[in-house]
Coordinates of C-alpha atoms and ligand atoms in Angstrom, one line a residue:
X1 CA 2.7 21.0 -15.0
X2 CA 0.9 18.0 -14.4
X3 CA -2.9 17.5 -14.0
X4 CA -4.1 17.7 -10.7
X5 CA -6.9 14.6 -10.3
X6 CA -9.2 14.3 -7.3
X7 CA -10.3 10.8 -6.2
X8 CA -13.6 9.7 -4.5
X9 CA -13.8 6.4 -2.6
X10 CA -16.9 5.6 -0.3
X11 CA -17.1 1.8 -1.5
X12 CA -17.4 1.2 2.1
X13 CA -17.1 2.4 5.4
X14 CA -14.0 4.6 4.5
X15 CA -14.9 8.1 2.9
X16 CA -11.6 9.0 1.3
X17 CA -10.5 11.6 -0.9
X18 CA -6.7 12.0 -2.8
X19 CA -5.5 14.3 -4.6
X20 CA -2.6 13.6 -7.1
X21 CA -0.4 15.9 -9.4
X22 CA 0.6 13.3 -12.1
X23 CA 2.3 10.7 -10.2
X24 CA 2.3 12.7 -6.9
X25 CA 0.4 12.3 -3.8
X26 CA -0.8 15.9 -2.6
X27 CA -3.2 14.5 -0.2
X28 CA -4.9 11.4 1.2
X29 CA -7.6 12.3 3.5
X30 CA -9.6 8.8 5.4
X31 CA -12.8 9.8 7.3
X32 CA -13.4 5.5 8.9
X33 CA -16.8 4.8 10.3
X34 CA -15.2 1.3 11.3
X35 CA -16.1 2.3 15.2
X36 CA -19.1 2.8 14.7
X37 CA -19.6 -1.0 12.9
X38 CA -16.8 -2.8 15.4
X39 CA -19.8 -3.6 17.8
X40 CA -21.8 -5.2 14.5
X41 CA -18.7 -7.3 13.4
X42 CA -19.3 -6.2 10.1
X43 CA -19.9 -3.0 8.0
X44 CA -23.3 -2.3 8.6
X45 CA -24.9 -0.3 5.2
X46 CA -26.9 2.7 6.6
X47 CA -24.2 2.9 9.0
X48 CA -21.7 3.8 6.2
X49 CA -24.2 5.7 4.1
X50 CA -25.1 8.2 6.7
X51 CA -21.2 9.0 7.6
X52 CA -20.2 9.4 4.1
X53 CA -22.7 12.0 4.0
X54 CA -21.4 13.8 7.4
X55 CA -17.7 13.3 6.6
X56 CA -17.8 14.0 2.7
X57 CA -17.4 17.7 2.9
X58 CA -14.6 18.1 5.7
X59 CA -12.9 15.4 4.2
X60 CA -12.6 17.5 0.5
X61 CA -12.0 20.7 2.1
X62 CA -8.9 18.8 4.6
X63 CA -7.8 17.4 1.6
X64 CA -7.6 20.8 -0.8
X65 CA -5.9 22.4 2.1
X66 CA -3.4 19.6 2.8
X67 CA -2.7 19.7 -1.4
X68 CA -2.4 23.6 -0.5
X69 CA -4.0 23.8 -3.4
X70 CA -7.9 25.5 -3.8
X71 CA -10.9 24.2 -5.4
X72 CA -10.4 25.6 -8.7
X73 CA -7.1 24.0 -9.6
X74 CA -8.4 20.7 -9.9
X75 CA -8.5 19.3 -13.5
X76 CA -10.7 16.4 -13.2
X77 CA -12.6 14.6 -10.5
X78 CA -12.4 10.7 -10.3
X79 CA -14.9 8.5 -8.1
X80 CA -15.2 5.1 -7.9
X81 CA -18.5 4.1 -9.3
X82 CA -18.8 0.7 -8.3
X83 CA -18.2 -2.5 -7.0
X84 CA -19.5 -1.6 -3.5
X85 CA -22.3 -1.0 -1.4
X86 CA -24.6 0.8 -3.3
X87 CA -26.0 3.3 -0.5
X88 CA -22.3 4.3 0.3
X89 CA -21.2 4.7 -3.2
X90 CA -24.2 6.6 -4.5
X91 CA -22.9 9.2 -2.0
X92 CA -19.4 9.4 -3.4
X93 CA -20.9 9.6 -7.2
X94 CA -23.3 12.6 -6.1
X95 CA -21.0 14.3 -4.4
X96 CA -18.2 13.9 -7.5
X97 CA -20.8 14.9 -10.0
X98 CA -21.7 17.7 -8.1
X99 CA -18.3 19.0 -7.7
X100 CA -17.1 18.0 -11.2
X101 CA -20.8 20.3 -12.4
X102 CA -19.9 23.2 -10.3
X103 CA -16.2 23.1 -11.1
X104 CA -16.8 22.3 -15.0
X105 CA -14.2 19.6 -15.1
X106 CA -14.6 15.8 -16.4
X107 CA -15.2 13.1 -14.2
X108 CA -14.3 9.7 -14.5
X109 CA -16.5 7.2 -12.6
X110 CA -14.0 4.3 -11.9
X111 CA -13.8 0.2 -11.0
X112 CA -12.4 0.3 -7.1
X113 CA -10.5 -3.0 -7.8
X114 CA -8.8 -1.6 -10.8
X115 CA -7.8 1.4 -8.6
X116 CA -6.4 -0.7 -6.3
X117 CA -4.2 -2.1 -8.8
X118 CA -3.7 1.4 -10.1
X119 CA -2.4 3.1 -6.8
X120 CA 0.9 1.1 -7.4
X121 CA 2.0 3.7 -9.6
X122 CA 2.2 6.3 -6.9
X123 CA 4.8 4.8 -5.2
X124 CA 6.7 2.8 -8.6
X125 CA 6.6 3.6 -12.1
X126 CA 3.6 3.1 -14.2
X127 CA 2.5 -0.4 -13.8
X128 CA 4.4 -2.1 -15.9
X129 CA 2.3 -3.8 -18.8
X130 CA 1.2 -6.6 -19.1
X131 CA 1.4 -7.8 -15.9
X132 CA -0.3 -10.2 -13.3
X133 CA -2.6 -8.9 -10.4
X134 CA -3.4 -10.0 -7.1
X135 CA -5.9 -8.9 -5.7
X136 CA -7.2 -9.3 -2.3
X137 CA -9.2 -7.1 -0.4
X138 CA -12.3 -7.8 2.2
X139 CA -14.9 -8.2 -1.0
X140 CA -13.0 -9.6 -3.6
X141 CA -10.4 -11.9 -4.3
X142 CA -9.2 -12.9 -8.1
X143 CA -6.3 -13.2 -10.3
X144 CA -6.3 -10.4 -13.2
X145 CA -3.9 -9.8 -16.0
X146 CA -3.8 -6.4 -16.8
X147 CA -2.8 -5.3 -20.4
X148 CA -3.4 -1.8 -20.2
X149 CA -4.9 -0.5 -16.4
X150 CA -7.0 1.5 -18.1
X151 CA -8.9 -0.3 -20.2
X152 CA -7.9 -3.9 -20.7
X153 CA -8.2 -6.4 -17.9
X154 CA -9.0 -10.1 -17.7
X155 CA -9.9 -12.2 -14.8
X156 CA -8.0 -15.2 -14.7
X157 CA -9.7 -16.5 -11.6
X158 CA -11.3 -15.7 -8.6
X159 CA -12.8 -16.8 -5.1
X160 CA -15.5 -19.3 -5.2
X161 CA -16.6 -18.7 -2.1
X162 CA -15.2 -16.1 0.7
X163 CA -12.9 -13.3 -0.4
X164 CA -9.0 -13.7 1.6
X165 CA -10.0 -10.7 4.1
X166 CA -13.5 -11.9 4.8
X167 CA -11.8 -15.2 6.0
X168 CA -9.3 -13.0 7.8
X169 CA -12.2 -11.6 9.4
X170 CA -14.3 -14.5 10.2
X171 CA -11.3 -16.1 12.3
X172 CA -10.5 -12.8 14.0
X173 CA -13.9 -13.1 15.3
X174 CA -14.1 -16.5 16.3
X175 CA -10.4 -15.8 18.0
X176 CA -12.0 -13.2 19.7
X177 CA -9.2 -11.2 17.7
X178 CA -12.1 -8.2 17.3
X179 CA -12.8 -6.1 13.9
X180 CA -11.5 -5.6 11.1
X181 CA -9.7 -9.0 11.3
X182 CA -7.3 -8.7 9.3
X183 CA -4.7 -6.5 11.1
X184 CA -5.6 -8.2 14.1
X185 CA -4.1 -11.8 12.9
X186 CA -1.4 -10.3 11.4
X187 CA -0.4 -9.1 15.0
X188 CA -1.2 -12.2 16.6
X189 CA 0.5 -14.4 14.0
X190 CA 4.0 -12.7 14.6
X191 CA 3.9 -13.8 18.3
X192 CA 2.9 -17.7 16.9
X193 CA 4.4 -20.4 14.7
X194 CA 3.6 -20.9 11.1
X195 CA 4.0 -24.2 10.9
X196 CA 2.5 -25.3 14.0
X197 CA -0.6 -26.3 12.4
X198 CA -1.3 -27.8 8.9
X199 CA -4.4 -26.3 7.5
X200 CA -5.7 -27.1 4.2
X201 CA -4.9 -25.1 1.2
X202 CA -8.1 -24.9 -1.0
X203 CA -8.2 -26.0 -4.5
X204 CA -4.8 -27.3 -4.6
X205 CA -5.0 -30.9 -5.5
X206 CA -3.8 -31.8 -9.3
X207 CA -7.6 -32.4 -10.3
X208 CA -7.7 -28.4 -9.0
X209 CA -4.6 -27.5 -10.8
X210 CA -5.9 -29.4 -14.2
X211 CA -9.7 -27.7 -14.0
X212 CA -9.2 -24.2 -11.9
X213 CA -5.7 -23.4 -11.5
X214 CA -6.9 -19.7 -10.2
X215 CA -9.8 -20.3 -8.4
X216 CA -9.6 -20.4 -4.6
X217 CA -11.4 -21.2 -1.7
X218 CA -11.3 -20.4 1.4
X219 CA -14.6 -21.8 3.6
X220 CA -12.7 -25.2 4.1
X221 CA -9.7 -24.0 5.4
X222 CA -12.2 -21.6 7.8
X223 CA -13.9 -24.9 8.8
X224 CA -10.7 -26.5 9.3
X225 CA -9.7 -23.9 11.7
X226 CA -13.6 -23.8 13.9
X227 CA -13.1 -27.8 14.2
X228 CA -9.5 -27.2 15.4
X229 CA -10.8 -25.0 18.1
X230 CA -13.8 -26.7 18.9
X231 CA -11.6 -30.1 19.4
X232 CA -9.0 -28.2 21.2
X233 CA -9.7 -26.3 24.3
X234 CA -6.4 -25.1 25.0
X235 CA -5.2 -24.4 21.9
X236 CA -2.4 -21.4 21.7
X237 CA -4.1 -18.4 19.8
X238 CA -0.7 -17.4 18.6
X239 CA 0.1 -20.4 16.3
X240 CA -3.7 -21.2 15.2
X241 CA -3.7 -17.2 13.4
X242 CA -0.1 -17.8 12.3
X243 CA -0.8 -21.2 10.8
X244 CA -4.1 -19.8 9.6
X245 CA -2.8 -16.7 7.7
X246 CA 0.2 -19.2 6.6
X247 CA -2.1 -21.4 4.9
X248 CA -3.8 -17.7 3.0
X249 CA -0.7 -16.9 1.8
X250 CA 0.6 -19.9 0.8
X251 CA -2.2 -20.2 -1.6
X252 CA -2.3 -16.9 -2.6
X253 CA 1.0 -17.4 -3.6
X254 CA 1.3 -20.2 -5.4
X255 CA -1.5 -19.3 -7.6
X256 CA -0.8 -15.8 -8.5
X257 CA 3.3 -17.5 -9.0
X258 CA 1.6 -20.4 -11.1
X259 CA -0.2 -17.2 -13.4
X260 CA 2.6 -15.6 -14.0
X261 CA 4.6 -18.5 -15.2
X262 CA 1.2 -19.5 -17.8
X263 CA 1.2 -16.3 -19.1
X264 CA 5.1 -16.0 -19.2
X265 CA 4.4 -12.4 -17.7
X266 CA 7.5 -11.7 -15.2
X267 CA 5.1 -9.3 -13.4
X268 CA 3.2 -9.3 -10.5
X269 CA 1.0 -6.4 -8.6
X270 CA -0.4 -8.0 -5.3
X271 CA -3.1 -5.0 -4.1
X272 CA -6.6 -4.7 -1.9
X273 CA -6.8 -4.7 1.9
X274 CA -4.7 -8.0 2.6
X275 CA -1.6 -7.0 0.9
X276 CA -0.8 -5.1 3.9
X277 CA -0.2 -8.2 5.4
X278 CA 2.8 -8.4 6.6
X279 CA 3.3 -12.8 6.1
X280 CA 2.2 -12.3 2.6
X281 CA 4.6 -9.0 1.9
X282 CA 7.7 -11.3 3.6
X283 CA 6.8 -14.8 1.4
X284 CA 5.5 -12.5 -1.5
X285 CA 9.4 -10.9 -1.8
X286 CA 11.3 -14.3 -1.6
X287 CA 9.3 -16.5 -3.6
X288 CA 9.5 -13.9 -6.5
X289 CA 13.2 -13.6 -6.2
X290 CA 13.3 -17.1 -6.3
X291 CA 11.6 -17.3 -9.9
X292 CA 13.1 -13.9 -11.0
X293 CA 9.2 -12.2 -11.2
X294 CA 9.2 -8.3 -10.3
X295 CA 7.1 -8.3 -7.3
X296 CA 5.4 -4.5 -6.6
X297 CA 3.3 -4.2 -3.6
X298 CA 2.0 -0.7 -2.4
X299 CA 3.2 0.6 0.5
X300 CA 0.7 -1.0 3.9
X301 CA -1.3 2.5 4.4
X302 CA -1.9 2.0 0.4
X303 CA -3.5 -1.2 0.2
X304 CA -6.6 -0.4 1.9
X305 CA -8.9 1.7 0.8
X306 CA -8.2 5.0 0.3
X307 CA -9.1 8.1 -2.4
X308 CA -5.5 8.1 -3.4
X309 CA -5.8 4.8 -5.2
X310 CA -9.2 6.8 -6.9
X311 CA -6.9 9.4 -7.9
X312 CA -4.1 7.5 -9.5
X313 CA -6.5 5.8 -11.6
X314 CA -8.7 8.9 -12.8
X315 CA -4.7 10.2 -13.4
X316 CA -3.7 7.5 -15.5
X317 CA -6.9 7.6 -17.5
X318 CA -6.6 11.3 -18.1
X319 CA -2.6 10.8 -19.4
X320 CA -3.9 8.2 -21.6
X321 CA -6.6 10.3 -23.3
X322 CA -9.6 8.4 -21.9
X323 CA -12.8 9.6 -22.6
X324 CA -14.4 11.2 -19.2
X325 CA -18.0 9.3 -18.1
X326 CA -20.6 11.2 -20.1
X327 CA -23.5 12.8 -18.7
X328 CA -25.1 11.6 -15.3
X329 CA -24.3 8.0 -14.2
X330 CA -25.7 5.7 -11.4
X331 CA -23.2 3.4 -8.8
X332 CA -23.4 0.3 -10.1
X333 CA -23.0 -1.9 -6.9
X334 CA -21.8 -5.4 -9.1
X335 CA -19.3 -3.6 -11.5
X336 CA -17.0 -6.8 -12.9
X337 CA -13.5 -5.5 -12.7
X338 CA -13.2 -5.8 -16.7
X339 CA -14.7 -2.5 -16.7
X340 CA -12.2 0.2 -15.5
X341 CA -14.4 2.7 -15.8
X342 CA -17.7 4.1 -17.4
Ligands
KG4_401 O1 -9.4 -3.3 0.3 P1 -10.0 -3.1 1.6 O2 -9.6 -2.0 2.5 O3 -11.5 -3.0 1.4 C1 -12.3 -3.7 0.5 O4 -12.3 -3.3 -0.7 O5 -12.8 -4.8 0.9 O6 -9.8 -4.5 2.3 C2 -10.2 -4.7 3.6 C3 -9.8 -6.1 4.1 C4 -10.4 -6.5 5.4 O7 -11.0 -7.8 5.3 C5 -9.2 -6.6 6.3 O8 -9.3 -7.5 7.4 C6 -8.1 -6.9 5.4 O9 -8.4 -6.2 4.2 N1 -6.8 -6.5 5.9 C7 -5.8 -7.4 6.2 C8 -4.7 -6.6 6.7 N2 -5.1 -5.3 6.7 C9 -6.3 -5.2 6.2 N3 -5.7 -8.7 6.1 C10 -4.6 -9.3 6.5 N4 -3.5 -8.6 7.0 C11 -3.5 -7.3 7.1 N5 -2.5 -6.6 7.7
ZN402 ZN1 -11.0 -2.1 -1.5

């Protein structure tokens, strides 16, 4: 029988627990305070603290009964350690350490953007290694090649300025599109034209290509789009998010493409929030059947966060004989994603 591995995720304003048996999701419980931050714009901090700690205790007992499984058959407990906010994740990590006490069973305090990467392997085989990640999510967006998931990740490159969902997020709101933003474009987008606008696509000119081929930007292609509005009254919502998430994608693209043929790794994970995106998903699967790279791309309800993706990475460490986090551990709230885990 397979380990059963419990994952922790309160990086943000989701408190999520999964619960895997090897490869298999048993459960994948999400407790969102997002309601309570829509009228902020933004994830407030003490917001998200303060429901982690009301929702943390249904949430493990929902998801022990949906495993139909109890307490005691857990193996080992992962929880994602850091990068986050730190009053959210110190939560998760007290909670996990008190379980992992109680239940004597190892815990593995893990990197939330390798878990992202990592919850690929619920759905497909073991990530293939080596092979190139993208990833984008609302905090973070870099280029990674990933040797070995659990333990052997390099950043190729990463945003220089505003992570792909936060610039999903900040023209949401200046479309009046509402919180989170990113769903919200995507929507919006399929009712527009792509190529009615031509926004810029950051860091793209050969002097880019020659000195940061992976870096990207996004705050000129969000100024782009406030000076398009500002200059055009009546402009057609519709085509401005399509030609806006267009140019995202594009770029996204193109780099991550431009990585894998560097490295000569035929590979490519694309994970974190935005890869539920439907334009990216669409231009993601042809452009890699174009240049004959295996494209894997968790399934939408995968992408963002959830405990699953927690699970699948305390589940791959525990296969590979990992060494649990020793003794009592703080969040760390800056954790580079080089460091899986603990
Ligand atoms: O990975 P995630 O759930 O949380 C972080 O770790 O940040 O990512 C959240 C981000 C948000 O910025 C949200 O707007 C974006 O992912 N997102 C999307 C879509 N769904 C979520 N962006 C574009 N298209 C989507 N369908
Ligand atoms: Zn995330």
């Amino acid at each position: 029988m397979q380990p059963i591995v419990l994952g922790i995720e309160t990086s943000c304003d989701e408190t999520a627990i999964g619960i895997v048996r090897g490869r298999t999701l048993l459960a994948n419980v999400i407790a969102s305070s997002v309601e309570e931050h829509a009228r902020f714009g933004g994830v407030v901090p003490e917001i998200a603290s303060r429901a982690h700690l009301e929702a943390m205790q249904p949430s493990i007992q929902r998801a022990v009964s949906d495993a139909k499984i109890s307490l005691r058959d857990i193996d080992a407990i992962a929880v994602t350690a850091g990068p986050g906010l730190v009053g959210a994740l110190l939560v998760g990590v007290a909670s996990a350490s008190g379980l992992a006490q109680g239940l004597g069973r190892p815990l593995y305090g893990v990197n939330h953007l390798a878990a992202h990467v990592s919850v690929d392997y619920l759905t497909h085989d073991k990530p293939t290694d080596p092979t190139i990640a993208l990833l984008v999510s609302g905090g973070h967006s870099s280029l990674l090649q990933v040797d070995d998931i659990t333990g052997s990740i390099t950043k190729l490159g990463a945003t220089m300025d505003d992570a792909a969902g936060e610039a999903f997020d900040k023209i949401a709101r200046i479309l009046d599109l509402g919180f989170p933003g990113g769903p919200a474009i995507d929507r919006e987008a399929a009712k527009g034209s792509a190529t009615a606008l031509d926004f810029p696509r950051g860091l793209t000119t050969s002097n880019d290509w020659a000195t940061r081929p992976y870096e990207f930007s996004f705050s000129g292609l969000k100024t782009a789009v406030a000076r398009y509005l500002e200059s055009t009254p009546k402009y057609v919502r519709a085509d401005v998010a399509a030609s806006f998430q267009e140019a995202i994608v594009d770029v996204l693209l193109l780099k991550a493409l431009a990585a894998c043929k560097e490295t000569g790794i035929n590979s490519l994970v694309i994970a974190g929030g935005v890869a539920a995106n439907s334009r990216l998903r669409a231009v993601a699967e042809d452009r890699c059947a174009k240049a004959g790279i295996e494209l894997r791309i968790p399934s939408p309800g995968l992408c963002t966060d959830n405990g699953a993706m927690v699970a699948a990475l305390g589940s791959l460490m525990l296969s590979a004989g990992r060494p649990a986090t020793r003794g009592a551990f703080d969040a760390d709230s800056s954790l580079p994603v080089e460091r899986v885990s603990l």
